[in-house]
Short mmCIF file of C-alpha atoms (C1' of nucleotides) in Angstrom, two decimals:
data_model
loop_
_atom_site.label_atom_id
_atom_site.label_comp_id
_atom_site.label_asym_id
_atom_site.label_seq_id
_atom_site.Cartn_x
_atom_site.Cartn_y
_atom_site.Cartn_z
CA MET A 276 69.80 120.91 71.76
CA GLY A 277 70.64 124.44 72.58
CA ARG A 278 70.28 123.98 76.23
CA THR A 279 72.74 125.88 78.30
CA PRO A 280 73.97 124.87 81.69
CA CYS A 281 72.02 126.44 84.44
CA CYS A 282 73.41 129.80 85.40
CA ASP A 283 73.13 128.65 89.00
CA LYS A 284 76.20 126.57 88.45
CA GLN A 285 78.35 129.64 88.34
CA LEU A 286 80.63 129.96 91.30
CA GLY A 287 80.22 132.71 93.81
CA LEU A 288 76.53 133.21 93.29
CA LYS A 289 74.38 133.47 96.35
CA ARG A 290 71.49 131.10 96.84
CA GLY A 291 68.74 130.63 99.34
CA PRO A 292 66.39 133.17 100.87
CA TRP A 293 66.53 136.71 99.63
CA THR A 294 67.40 139.48 102.03
CA PRO A 295 65.45 142.75 102.19
CA GLU A 296 68.55 144.49 100.84
CA GLU A 297 68.65 142.23 97.80
CA ASP A 298 64.95 142.75 97.25
CA LYS A 299 65.43 146.48 97.28
CA VAL A 300 68.31 146.34 94.84
CA LEU A 301 66.28 144.22 92.46
CA VAL A 302 63.13 146.32 92.71
CA ASP A 303 65.02 149.56 92.33
CA TYR A 304 66.87 148.29 89.31
CA ILE A 305 63.83 146.94 87.52
CA GLN A 306 61.77 150.01 88.24
CA ALA A 307 64.53 152.18 86.85
CA ASN A 308 65.61 150.08 83.88
CA GLY A 309 63.17 147.26 83.37
CA HIS A 310 64.41 143.73 83.67
CA GLY A 311 65.75 143.50 80.12
CA SER A 312 67.84 140.36 79.85
CA TRP A 313 67.42 138.37 83.02
CA ARG A 314 70.77 136.74 82.51
CA SER A 315 72.63 140.01 82.51
CA LEU A 316 70.43 141.71 85.08
CA PRO A 317 72.25 140.49 88.21
CA LYS A 318 75.56 141.81 86.97
CA LEU A 319 74.08 145.13 85.96
CA ALA A 320 72.17 145.47 89.19
CA GLY A 321 75.07 144.36 91.32
CA LEU A 322 73.43 141.24 92.66
CA GLN A 323 75.26 138.02 93.44
CA ARG A 324 72.38 135.99 92.08
CA CYS A 325 71.69 134.17 88.86
CA GLY A 326 69.21 135.68 86.45
CA LYS A 327 66.83 132.86 86.94
CA SER A 328 66.68 133.48 90.64
CA CYS A 329 66.09 137.18 90.04
CA ARG A 330 63.27 136.48 87.62
CA LEU A 331 61.61 134.10 90.03
CA ARG A 332 61.93 136.47 92.95
CA TRP A 333 60.46 139.30 90.93
CA ALA A 334 57.69 137.24 89.41
CA ASN A 335 56.61 135.50 92.58
CA TYR A 336 57.18 138.06 95.24
CA LEU A 337 58.31 141.53 94.32
CA ARG A 338 56.06 142.62 91.51
CA PRO A 339 53.79 145.45 92.58
CA ASP A 340 50.65 143.95 91.11
CA ILE A 341 50.69 140.88 93.26
CA LYS A 342 47.50 140.22 95.10
CA ARG A 343 48.27 139.23 98.64
CA GLY A 344 46.11 137.49 101.15
CA PRO A 345 44.04 134.33 101.21
CA PHE A 346 42.27 132.97 98.17
CA THR A 347 38.62 133.93 97.92
CA GLU A 348 35.90 131.38 97.40
CA ASP A 349 35.53 132.50 93.81
CA GLU A 350 39.23 132.11 93.21
CA GLN A 351 39.17 128.66 94.69
CA LYS A 352 36.26 127.66 92.50
CA SER A 353 38.05 129.01 89.48
CA ILE A 354 41.19 127.09 90.33
CA ILE A 355 39.28 123.86 90.75
CA GLN A 356 37.38 124.32 87.51
CA LEU A 357 40.42 125.36 85.53
CA HIS A 358 42.47 122.54 86.95
CA GLY A 359 39.81 120.14 85.83
CA ILE A 360 40.18 121.47 82.32
CA VAL A 361 43.87 122.11 81.87
CA GLY A 362 45.37 120.02 84.64
CA ASN A 363 48.61 121.14 86.23
CA LYS A 364 49.06 124.05 83.88
CA TRP A 365 49.58 126.47 86.70
CA SER A 366 50.65 129.32 84.49
CA ALA A 367 47.49 128.95 82.45
CA ILE A 368 45.41 128.93 85.60
CA ALA A 369 47.31 131.91 86.99
CA ALA A 370 46.64 133.82 83.80
CA GLN A 371 42.96 133.73 84.68
CA LEU A 372 43.48 134.91 88.22
CA PRO A 373 44.90 138.43 88.14
CA GLY A 374 47.44 139.08 90.83
CA ARG A 375 48.04 135.44 91.61
CA THR A 376 51.21 133.61 90.71
CA ASP A 377 51.52 130.15 89.29
CA ASN A 378 53.72 129.20 92.20
CA GLU A 379 51.17 130.43 94.68
CA ILE A 380 48.35 128.59 92.96
CA LYS A 381 50.42 125.46 92.72
CA ASN A 382 51.20 125.58 96.43
CA PHE A 383 47.60 126.33 97.32
CA TRP A 384 46.38 123.45 95.23
CA ASN A 385 48.84 120.99 96.70
CA THR A 386 48.36 122.05 100.30
CA HIS A 387 44.69 122.95 100.45
CA LEU A 388 42.46 122.20 97.50
CA LYS A 389 43.79 118.75 96.76
CA LYS A 390 43.19 117.62 100.31
CA ARG A 391 39.82 119.29 100.48
CA LEU A 392 38.63 117.55 97.32
CA GLN A 393 39.91 114.26 98.62
CA ARG A 394 38.01 114.75 101.85
CA MET A 395 34.90 115.42 99.80
CA GLY A 396 35.41 112.16 97.99
CA ILE A 397 36.43 113.82 94.79
CA ASN A 398 39.45 112.77 92.83
CA PRO A 399 41.50 115.96 92.52
CA ASP A 400 43.02 114.75 89.30
CA THR A 401 39.81 114.09 87.48
CA CYS A 402 37.43 116.22 89.53
CA SER A 403 35.00 113.36 89.34
CA PRO A 404 33.35 111.75 92.35
CA SER A 405 35.51 109.23 94.17
CA PRO A 406 36.90 107.42 91.17
CA PRO A 407 38.48 104.09 91.87
CA THR A 408 42.09 104.78 91.00
CA THR A 409 42.29 102.98 87.70
CA ASN A 410 45.36 104.65 86.30
CA SER A 411 43.42 105.36 83.18
CA SER A 412 45.70 107.19 80.85
CA THR A 413 42.88 108.18 78.58
CA SER A 414 41.63 110.97 80.76
CA ALA A 415 42.89 114.33 79.64
CA SER A 416 42.71 115.49 83.21
CA THR A 417 44.89 112.80 84.64
CA THR A 418 47.56 114.97 86.10
CA THR A 419 50.02 112.80 87.91
CA SER A 420 53.54 113.95 87.50
CA SER A 421 54.41 111.06 85.28
CA THR A 422 51.47 111.58 82.99
CA TRP A 423 52.21 115.27 82.75
CA ARG A 424 55.91 114.81 82.38
CA ASN A 425 55.66 116.62 79.13
CA GLY A 426 53.14 119.17 80.20
CA ARG A 427 54.37 121.82 77.90
CA ALA A 428 53.90 119.58 74.93
CA LEU A 429 50.34 119.16 76.06
CA ALA A 430 49.93 122.89 76.35
CA LEU A 431 51.19 123.24 72.82
CA LYS A 432 48.73 120.64 71.65
CA LEU A 433 45.97 122.46 73.44
CA ARG A 434 46.90 125.70 71.80
CA LEU A 435 47.00 124.11 68.42
CA ALA A 436 43.78 122.29 68.95
CA SER A 437 42.30 125.51 70.25
CA THR A 438 38.62 125.28 70.89
CA SER A 439 38.27 121.67 69.96
CA ALA A 440 40.45 120.80 72.91
CA LEU A 441 38.06 122.53 75.24
CA VAL A 442 35.12 120.75 73.74
CA THR A 443 36.94 117.52 74.41
CA LEU A 444 38.02 118.36 77.91
CA ALA A 445 35.18 120.44 79.21
CA PRO A 446 32.73 117.62 79.89
CA THR A 447 34.98 116.46 82.65
CA MET A 448 34.09 119.57 84.56
CA ASN A 449 30.67 120.28 83.13
CA VAL A 450 32.04 123.48 81.69
CA SER A 451 30.93 124.42 78.24
CA MET A 452 32.90 126.62 75.91
CA SER A 453 30.43 129.45 76.20
CA THR A 454 30.37 129.16 79.95
CA TYR A 455 34.13 129.14 80.11
CA SER A 456 34.55 132.08 77.79
CA SER A 457 32.01 134.21 79.56
CA GLU A 458 33.46 133.45 82.95
CA TYR A 459 37.15 133.49 82.28
CA GLY A 460 37.69 135.22 78.98
CA THR A 461 40.33 133.95 76.63
CA PRO A 462 41.13 130.33 77.35
CA PRO A 463 44.60 129.97 78.80
CA TRP A 464 45.81 127.72 76.06
CA ALA A 465 45.14 130.48 73.56
CA LYS A 466 47.87 132.51 75.16
CA ARG A 467 51.54 131.80 74.84
CA SER A 468 52.14 131.89 78.53
CA ALA A 469 50.95 133.34 81.74
CA GLU A 470 51.31 136.99 82.40
CA PRO A 471 54.78 137.35 83.81
CA GLY A 472 55.36 138.33 87.32
CA ARG A 473 52.44 137.55 89.48
CA PRO A 474 54.02 137.64 92.88
CA THR A 475 53.29 135.75 95.94
CA MET A 476 51.54 135.83 99.22
CA LYS A 477 53.70 137.26 101.90
CA ARG A 478 55.33 134.71 103.97
CA ARG A 479 53.60 134.23 107.27
CA ARG A 480 56.77 133.43 109.09
CA ARG A 481 58.53 136.51 107.90
CA ALA A 482 55.57 138.66 108.75
CA LEU A 483 55.72 137.41 112.26
CA GLN A 484 59.36 138.18 112.63
"C1'" DA B 276 59.49 122.36 128.65
"C1'" DA B 277 61.44 119.49 125.30
"C1'" DA B 278 61.02 116.46 121.47
"C1'" DC B 279 58.68 115.24 117.64
"C1'" DT B 280 55.42 115.80 113.75
"C1'" DT B 281 52.90 118.31 110.44
"C1'" DG B 282 51.84 122.17 107.43
"C1'" DC B 283 53.24 125.62 104.61
"C1'" DC B 284 55.64 128.11 101.00
"C1'" DA B 285 59.81 130.38 98.92
"C1'" DA B 286 63.29 128.90 96.21
"C1'" DC B 287 65.69 125.61 93.43
"C1'" DC B 288 66.23 122.21 89.64
"C1'" DG B 289 65.91 120.41 85.24
"C1'" DC B 290 63.43 120.19 81.11
"C1'" DC B 291 61.41 122.22 77.04
"C1'" DC B 292 60.02 125.89 73.83
"C1'" DC B 293 60.91 130.03 71.22
"C1'" DT B 294 63.80 132.97 68.76
"C1'" DG B 295 67.87 134.58 66.53
"C1'" DT B 296 71.96 133.48 63.89
"C1'" DG C 90 68.00 122.98 58.83
"C1'" DA C 91 71.06 123.01 62.79
"C1'" DC C 92 72.64 125.13 66.64
"C1'" DA C 93 72.97 128.24 70.67
"C1'" DG C 94 71.09 131.44 74.01
"C1'" DG C 95 67.53 132.87 76.85
"C1'" DG C 96 63.20 132.52 79.12
"C1'" DG C 97 59.37 130.03 81.12
"C1'" DC C 98 57.19 126.18 83.25
"C1'" DG C 99 56.09 122.31 86.46
"C1'" DG C 100 57.84 119.36 90.01
"C1'" DT C 101 60.42 119.00 94.06
"C1'" DT C 102 62.94 120.36 98.13
"C1'" DG C 103 64.54 122.74 102.35
"C1'" DG C 104 63.66 125.12 106.26
"C1'" DC C 105 60.82 127.41 109.49
"C1'" DA C 106 56.59 127.89 112.41
"C1'" DA C 107 52.78 125.84 114.55
"C1'" DG C 108 50.71 122.04 116.56
"C1'" DT C 109 50.88 117.73 119.12
"C1'" DT C 110 52.64 114.35 122.26
#
DNA sequence: AAACTTGCCAACCGCCCCTGT
DNA sequence: GACAGGGGCGGTTGGCAAGTT
């Protein structure tokens, strides 16, 4: 229904890593004109990229308000707590961490936090102590890819359920509604989506080049 | 020093939702 | 109400650097 073929399928569009020249073209264009329609942006800016790629590059890397550098202890705690509540809703988590991108948080979770929790004997999916993997589908925090296949539907449900959802989910993480609100402000599911364009940590490899 | 393995992360892919017609 | 276009999201992948053998 209404789904268009990915713009990436167009012939002649460049893919892969962005060059500094492309970055500059994109930044200059957006700063001068705003991004407007992402689909038409590449043509207007003179980029051989699809709009989706431009949006991702801007959101994850080029935006000026991106916070670079390692995650602080507080940020890590926040990620763990929020993940226990909303699961793999990276955009919702990112919305609570100014300057961090969903992609960055997702990568950090998968490469650092998940392993750390596992080493501590904590199930990263449920944030509960060393649960025997029972495949219980009743846990709202069960975040395997299959369970969260329709993650956006869940996000919608959370938004609709509003506070009651938090009341249901919070016990998993020992986070009460008042605690959550005071610490993080508006719950992520109360927002339509994450704040667009939270760019990414600079790439270590590139920095070394 | 070379070969191999592991860790990391930017970018891609495909799905779904929202909005306008 | 149905459809189409566009944007956003989460999962996955590819490639490079660092570490190990």
